[in-house]
Short mmCIF file of C-alpha atoms in Angstrom, two decimals:
data_model
loop_
_atom_site.label_atom_id
_atom_site.label_comp_id
_atom_site.label_asym_id
_atom_site.label_seq_id
_atom_site.Cartn_x
_atom_site.Cartn_y
_atom_site.Cartn_z
CA MET W 1 -12.02 2.61 0.52
CA GLN W 2 -14.36 3.41 3.57
CA LEU W 3 -12.32 2.55 6.20
CA LEU W 4 -9.67 4.86 5.20
CA ARG W 5 -12.01 7.51 4.49
CA ARG W 6 -13.09 7.02 8.55
CA PHE W 7 -9.79 8.25 9.38
CA THR W 8 -8.96 12.40 9.12
CA PRO W 9 -5.83 13.89 8.06
CA LEU W 10 -5.46 14.82 11.75
CA ILE W 11 -4.20 11.37 12.74
CA LEU W 12 -2.99 10.28 9.03
CA LEU W 13 -1.29 13.23 7.41
CA PRO W 14 1.10 14.59 10.51
CA LEU W 15 2.47 10.70 10.05
CA LEU W 16 3.26 12.37 6.31
CA VAL W 17 6.92 13.92 8.18
CA ALA W 18 7.79 11.08 10.28
CA THR W 19 7.77 9.00 7.66
CA GLY W 20 11.54 9.59 6.24
CA ALA W 21 13.02 8.70 9.69
CA ALA W 22 10.17 5.26 9.51
CA HIS W 23 11.91 4.08 5.81
CA ALA W 24 15.66 4.24 7.85
CA GLN W 25 14.92 2.73 11.56
CA SER W 26 12.38 -0.64 9.81
CA THR W 27 15.18 -2.73 11.14
CA ALA W 28 14.03 -5.92 12.69
CA GLU W 29 14.64 -5.73 15.59
CA ALA W 30 12.63 -2.78 15.77
CA GLU W 31 9.80 -4.48 13.86
CA ALA W 32 9.98 -7.18 15.94
CA LYS W 33 8.88 -4.74 18.76
CA ALA W 34 6.26 -3.60 18.13
CA ARG W 35 5.02 -6.64 16.42
CA ALA W 36 5.31 -8.14 20.10
CA ALA W 37 3.74 -5.02 21.70
CA ASN W 38 0.47 -5.08 19.38
CA ILE W 39 -0.07 -8.91 20.41
CA ALA W 40 0.42 -7.71 24.64
CA ALA W 41 -2.77 -5.16 23.74
CA TYR W 42 -5.43 -6.38 22.10
CA PRO W 43 -4.12 -10.50 22.08
CA ASP W 44 -7.40 -11.31 20.85
CA ALA W 45 -7.21 -9.25 18.15
CA ALA W 46 -7.89 -10.28 14.86
CA ARG W 47 -4.79 -8.33 13.85
CA ALA W 48 -3.12 -10.38 16.12
CA LEU W 49 -3.85 -13.63 15.53
CA PHE W 50 -3.82 -12.98 12.27
CA GLY W 51 -0.20 -11.59 13.04
CA GLN W 52 1.45 -14.96 14.12
CA LYS W 53 0.48 -16.96 11.71
CA THR W 54 3.90 -18.08 9.81
CA THR W 55 2.23 -20.29 7.30
CA PRO W 56 -0.68 -20.10 4.25
CA ALA W 57 -4.08 -21.33 5.21
CA ALA W 58 -4.29 -24.96 3.67
CA MET W 59 -7.45 -23.99 1.25
CA LYS W 60 -8.65 -22.95 -2.30
CA ALA W 61 -7.06 -19.69 -3.01
CA ARG W 62 -9.35 -17.46 -2.14
CA ALA W 63 -10.40 -13.30 -1.17
CA ILE W 64 -12.78 -12.93 0.87
CA GLY W 65 -14.24 -9.72 2.15
CA SER W 66 -13.49 -7.05 1.27
CA TYR W 67 -9.79 -5.15 1.03
CA ALA W 68 -9.78 -3.66 4.52
CA ARG W 69 -12.28 -5.70 6.13
CA GLY W 70 -10.91 -9.42 4.99
CA CYS W 71 -8.75 -12.43 5.40
CA LEU W 72 -6.75 -15.14 1.92
CA ALA W 73 -6.88 -18.92 2.01
CA GLY W 74 -4.46 -20.50 -0.04
CA ALA W 75 -1.55 -17.67 -0.49
CA THR W 76 0.91 -18.07 -3.00
CA ALA W 77 4.22 -15.85 -1.86
CA LEU W 78 6.35 -13.69 -4.44
CA PRO W 79 9.75 -14.82 -4.86
CA VAL W 80 11.97 -12.42 -2.86
CA ASP W 81 14.33 -12.38 -5.92
CA GLY W 82 13.10 -12.42 -9.55
CA GLU W 83 14.83 -10.81 -11.84
CA ASN W 84 13.25 -8.07 -12.43
CA TRP W 85 12.33 -7.58 -9.74
CA GLN W 86 13.45 -7.71 -5.21
CA VAL W 87 10.97 -7.76 -1.90
CA MET W 88 11.70 -5.42 0.22
CA ARG W 89 11.16 -5.63 4.62
CA LEU W 90 11.50 -8.98 4.93
CA ALA W 91 10.87 -9.58 7.83
CA ARG W 92 7.59 -8.02 7.63
CA ASN W 93 7.17 -11.45 5.60
CA ARG W 94 4.44 -10.21 3.35
CA ASN W 95 4.96 -11.49 0.54
CA TRP W 96 1.65 -14.01 0.51
CA GLY W 97 -0.90 -12.53 -2.32
CA HIS W 98 -3.32 -14.16 -4.00
CA PRO W 99 -2.34 -16.57 -6.64
CA GLU W 100 -3.70 -13.91 -9.06
CA LEU W 101 -1.81 -10.49 -7.81
CA ILE W 102 1.67 -12.94 -8.02
CA SER W 103 0.86 -13.43 -11.61
CA PHE W 104 0.52 -10.45 -12.19
CA LEU W 105 3.53 -8.82 -10.81
CA GLU W 106 6.02 -11.03 -12.06
CA ARG W 107 4.79 -10.14 -15.10
CA PHE W 108 4.92 -6.94 -14.68
CA ALA W 109 7.93 -6.27 -13.17
CA ARG W 110 9.19 -8.77 -16.59
CA GLU W 111 8.06 -5.21 -18.87
CA VAL W 112 9.10 -2.44 -16.24
CA PRO W 113 12.94 -2.48 -17.78
CA LYS W 114 10.93 -1.34 -20.79
CA ILE W 115 8.12 1.11 -20.00
CA THR W 116 10.56 3.11 -17.72
CA GLY W 117 14.18 1.82 -18.26
CA TRP W 118 14.92 0.60 -15.05
CA SER W 119 16.29 -3.08 -13.77
CA GLY W 120 12.81 -3.61 -12.79
CA LEU W 121 11.34 -2.59 -8.98
CA LEU W 122 11.20 -2.86 -5.69
CA VAL W 123 8.13 -4.98 -3.77
CA GLY W 124 7.11 -3.70 -0.37
CA ASP W 125 4.15 -5.11 1.69
CA ILE W 126 0.78 -7.83 -0.20
CA SER W 127 -0.54 -9.51 2.53
CA GLN W 128 0.09 -12.09 5.48
CA VAL W 129 -0.02 -15.13 5.17
CA ARG W 130 -3.45 -15.34 5.41
CA GLY W 131 -4.39 -11.77 5.35
CA GLY W 132 -6.11 -10.61 7.78
CA PRO W 133 -5.55 -7.37 9.92
CA MET W 134 -1.33 -7.03 10.18
CA LEU W 135 -0.04 -5.97 13.52
CA THR W 136 1.90 -3.02 12.16
CA GLY W 137 0.90 -0.80 8.90
CA HIS W 138 -2.14 -0.74 6.62
CA ALA W 139 -5.76 -0.47 7.61
CA SER W 140 -5.93 -2.43 3.94
CA HIS W 141 -3.86 -5.61 2.37
CA GLN W 142 -6.25 -7.59 4.34
CA ILE W 143 -7.67 -9.97 1.23
CA GLY W 144 -4.35 -10.57 -0.83
CA LEU W 145 -5.49 -8.28 -4.23
CA ASP W 146 -3.03 -4.83 -2.71
CA ALA W 147 0.49 -4.59 -2.95
CA ASP W 148 3.30 -1.64 -2.02
CA ILE W 149 5.53 -0.95 -5.53
CA TRP W 150 8.72 1.53 -4.37
CA LEU W 151 9.18 4.71 -6.23
CA THR W 152 12.52 3.21 -5.51
CA PRO W 153 13.97 2.14 -9.14
CA MET W 154 15.45 -1.27 -8.23
CA PRO W 155 19.53 -1.73 -8.47
CA ARG W 156 21.39 -3.46 -10.46
CA LYS W 157 23.33 -5.18 -7.96
CA ARG W 158 20.87 -7.78 -5.16
CA LEU W 159 20.75 -6.97 -2.67
CA ASP W 160 21.34 -8.31 0.37
CA SER W 161 19.40 -9.14 4.11
CA ASP W 162 20.52 -5.74 6.35
CA ASP W 163 19.94 -3.17 2.53
CA ARG W 164 16.65 -4.29 2.42
CA GLU W 165 15.14 -4.02 5.81
CA ASN W 166 17.27 -0.66 6.78
CA MET W 167 17.81 0.61 2.88
CA ALA W 168 15.35 4.08 2.94
CA ALA W 169 13.02 4.46 -0.25
CA THR W 170 12.61 8.22 -1.94
CA ASN W 171 10.33 10.63 -0.88
CA MET W 172 8.50 11.94 -3.60
CA ALA W 173 7.07 15.40 -3.10
CA ARG W 174 7.88 18.20 -2.70
CA SER W 175 9.27 19.84 0.46
CA ASP W 176 5.46 21.64 0.03
CA TRP W 177 3.88 18.97 0.19
CA ARG W 178 1.98 20.56 -2.98
CA ASP W 179 3.88 18.72 -6.86
CA VAL W 180 6.65 16.50 -7.35
CA ASP W 181 10.45 17.19 -6.23
CA PRO W 182 11.81 17.42 -9.00
CA LYS W 183 15.07 16.24 -7.86
CA ASN W 184 13.24 12.41 -7.66
CA TRP W 185 10.78 12.55 -9.98
CA THR W 186 11.50 11.18 -12.86
CA PRO W 187 9.11 10.85 -16.30
CA ALA W 188 9.73 6.54 -15.61
CA HIS W 189 7.35 7.24 -12.92
CA THR W 190 4.93 8.93 -15.27
CA ARG W 191 5.11 5.91 -17.23
CA LEU W 192 5.28 3.19 -14.61
CA ILE W 193 1.79 3.78 -12.80
CA ARG W 194 -0.07 4.91 -16.14
CA ALA W 195 1.26 1.57 -17.21
CA ALA W 196 0.25 -0.37 -14.07
CA ALA W 197 -3.30 1.99 -14.06
CA SER W 198 -4.10 0.90 -17.35
CA GLU W 199 -4.35 -2.72 -16.48
CA PRO W 200 -7.84 -3.66 -17.13
CA ARG W 201 -7.31 -6.40 -13.33
CA VAL W 202 -5.97 -3.77 -11.58
CA GLU W 203 -8.86 -1.13 -9.79
CA ARG W 204 -7.61 1.27 -7.87
CA ILE W 205 -3.51 3.11 -7.66
CA PHE W 206 -3.46 5.25 -4.38
CA VAL W 207 -0.81 7.69 -4.90
CA ASN W 208 -0.13 11.25 -2.34
CA PRO W 209 -1.95 14.25 -3.38
CA ALA W 210 0.96 15.82 -4.24
CA LEU W 211 2.20 12.85 -7.04
CA LYS W 212 -1.05 13.29 -8.03
CA VAL W 213 -0.76 16.96 -9.20
CA ALA W 214 2.19 15.70 -11.47
CA LEU W 215 0.95 12.81 -13.34
CA CYS W 216 -2.56 15.15 -13.90
CA ARG W 217 0.06 17.71 -15.45
CA GLU W 218 1.74 14.85 -17.12
CA ALA W 219 -0.64 12.89 -18.65
CA GLY W 220 -0.90 13.38 -22.21
CA SER W 221 -3.30 13.05 -25.04
CA ASP W 222 -5.15 9.45 -23.30
CA ARG W 223 -6.66 11.02 -19.79
CA SER W 224 -8.48 7.52 -19.32
CA TRP W 225 -6.54 5.92 -17.31
CA LEU W 226 -6.24 8.85 -14.14
CA SER W 227 -10.07 7.52 -13.25
CA LYS W 228 -8.27 4.82 -11.75
CA VAL W 229 -5.71 6.50 -10.14
CA ARG W 230 -6.59 8.03 -6.24
CA PRO W 231 -4.82 10.52 -3.82
CA MET W 232 -4.34 9.10 -0.30
CA TRP W 233 -2.83 9.93 3.05
CA GLY W 234 1.47 8.99 3.07
CA HIS W 235 2.21 7.11 -0.03
CA ASN W 236 4.70 10.01 -1.17
CA TYR W 237 7.33 6.57 -1.20
CA HIS W 238 5.81 3.96 -2.84
CA PHE W 239 2.88 3.35 -5.16
CA HIS W 240 -0.07 1.03 -4.31
CA ILE W 241 -2.00 -1.90 -7.16
CA ARG W 242 -5.16 -2.68 -6.15
CA MET W 243 -6.16 -5.75 -8.23
CA SER W 244 -10.12 -6.86 -8.93
CA CYS W 245 -11.16 -9.16 -7.25
CA PRO W 246 -10.68 -12.88 -9.48
CA PRO W 247 -13.96 -13.49 -11.46
CA GLY W 248 -16.13 -15.79 -10.45
CA VAL W 249 -14.48 -15.82 -6.77
CA GLU W 250 -17.15 -15.66 -4.11
CA GLY W 251 -17.63 -13.35 -1.31
CA CYS W 252 -14.94 -11.21 -2.37
CA SER W 253 -16.00 -7.36 -2.49
CA GLY W 254 -14.87 -5.43 -4.66
CA GLN W 255 -15.19 -1.72 -5.41
CA GLU W 256 -17.25 0.55 -7.68
CA PRO W 257 -15.90 1.07 -10.91
CA PRO W 258 -14.62 4.80 -11.49
CA ASN W 259 -16.88 7.58 -12.79
CA PHE W 260 -15.24 10.12 -11.29
CA GLY W 261 -13.74 11.80 -14.52
CA ASP W 262 -10.38 12.13 -14.15
CA GLY W 263 -9.68 13.66 -10.41
CA CYS W 264 -7.63 16.04 -11.46
CA GLY W 265 -10.08 19.76 -10.63
CA GLU W 266 -11.36 20.75 -7.16
CA GLU W 267 -11.55 17.31 -5.42
CA LEU W 268 -7.67 16.58 -5.81
CA SER W 269 -7.17 20.46 -4.26
CA GLY W 270 -8.64 19.71 -1.63
CA TRP W 271 -6.90 17.29 -0.65
CA ILE W 272 -2.95 18.75 -1.17
CA GLU W 273 -4.36 22.16 0.32
CA ARG W 274 -5.99 19.11 3.64
CA GLN W 275 -2.72 17.42 3.63
CA HIS W 276 -0.76 21.10 3.61
CA GLN W 277 -2.80 22.36 6.21
CA ALA W 278 -2.23 19.56 7.68
CA ILE W 279 1.43 18.89 8.52
CA PHE W 280 2.25 23.19 8.59
CA ASN W 281 -0.16 24.14 10.14
CA PRO W 282 -1.95 21.06 12.17
CA PRO W 283 -4.76 22.66 15.19
CA LYS W 284 -3.09 22.33 18.83
CA PRO W 285 -4.25 19.94 21.04
CA LYS W 286 -6.80 19.51 23.21
CA PRO W 287 -6.71 20.58 26.34
CA GLY W 288 -7.90 17.30 29.40
CA PRO W 289 -6.35 13.95 29.36
CA LYS W 290 -6.12 11.65 25.21
CA PRO W 291 -9.18 10.13 24.28
CA LYS W 292 -8.23 6.14 24.95
CA PRO W 293 -7.39 4.52 21.21
CA LYS W 294 -11.02 2.25 19.57
CA PRO W 295 -9.15 -0.53 20.14
CA PRO W 296 -8.72 -2.52 17.35
CA MET W 297 -10.97 -5.14 15.16
CA SER W 298 -12.46 -8.43 16.68
CA LEU W 299 -12.34 -11.29 14.60
CA ASP W 300 -15.76 -10.91 14.68
CA ALA W 301 -15.65 -8.19 13.06
CA LEU W 302 -14.29 -10.70 9.97
CA PRO W 303 -16.85 -12.68 7.56
CA ALA W 304 -17.47 -15.90 9.17
CA GLU W 305 -14.92 -18.21 6.45
CA CYS W 306 -11.94 -16.61 8.24
CA ARG W 307 -12.47 -18.14 11.51
CA GLN W 308 -11.74 -21.70 9.42
CA VAL W 309 -8.73 -19.32 7.46
CA LEU W 310 -7.24 -19.38 11.07
CA VAL W 311 -7.73 -22.51 12.44
CA SER W 312 -6.59 -24.42 8.42
CA ARG W 313 -2.98 -26.69 8.87
#
């Protein structure tokens, strides 16, 4: 979480406006080009080393390090098709996670029709086959305990490969980014996120600040689950489930329990204002040459065990 907080709204929030186009243009070809460019730019970076792996480490399942600085041993794949789920963006090969997360997602998806009336879930990125930093997107999702769930209901039909690469998700934020869009947001969305946040093993849920506004308004009399639901830039097309570290796993660094109330007061108002300002009134770029981008995370920045994960057969 601290890593995410270091990114300023000036860097992340303008991306919100372009996210819709990115979803529509996220073809396998575009993804491959971006991955190749990242590898060529920094071939020794942790993201290049982990991003090129195509099979999981043949080791005991273990989440190593923290959500934004770690790796994953013994990963399990979420099958691309289940009775109540379909995995999206298959070309990314990011439907891997710690076995406990995969088991949770399968069980949770089976409950979705009762919770929402939907056929099931569209599942986005989970983790790479060995976790670690990704070649494109995401500062977290590194230890197999994070998963993105689309806010677009799963259609009754099975999507073909082209649909899974190119189908656009639905933006749930209103045009002013201060609340949800009533044309897209439904009570089922609130019920879905409430059910996920009420799971004891779920540590955090991340949603766009505009969505948190709706959840605060629609929470009902039991507001205990809201403390897990945190506002975060982006997350207007999907919500992010973060599981706690599996019991007894050494070297997995979880987060502190939420101790900030329901998060519906002044803090949320601040997120909304910063987001609105960054989108509609961003500061003008300073004159002169642009600063050089910070080099990506090195392998040395990860826990030492991640070297074994990387070289494991």
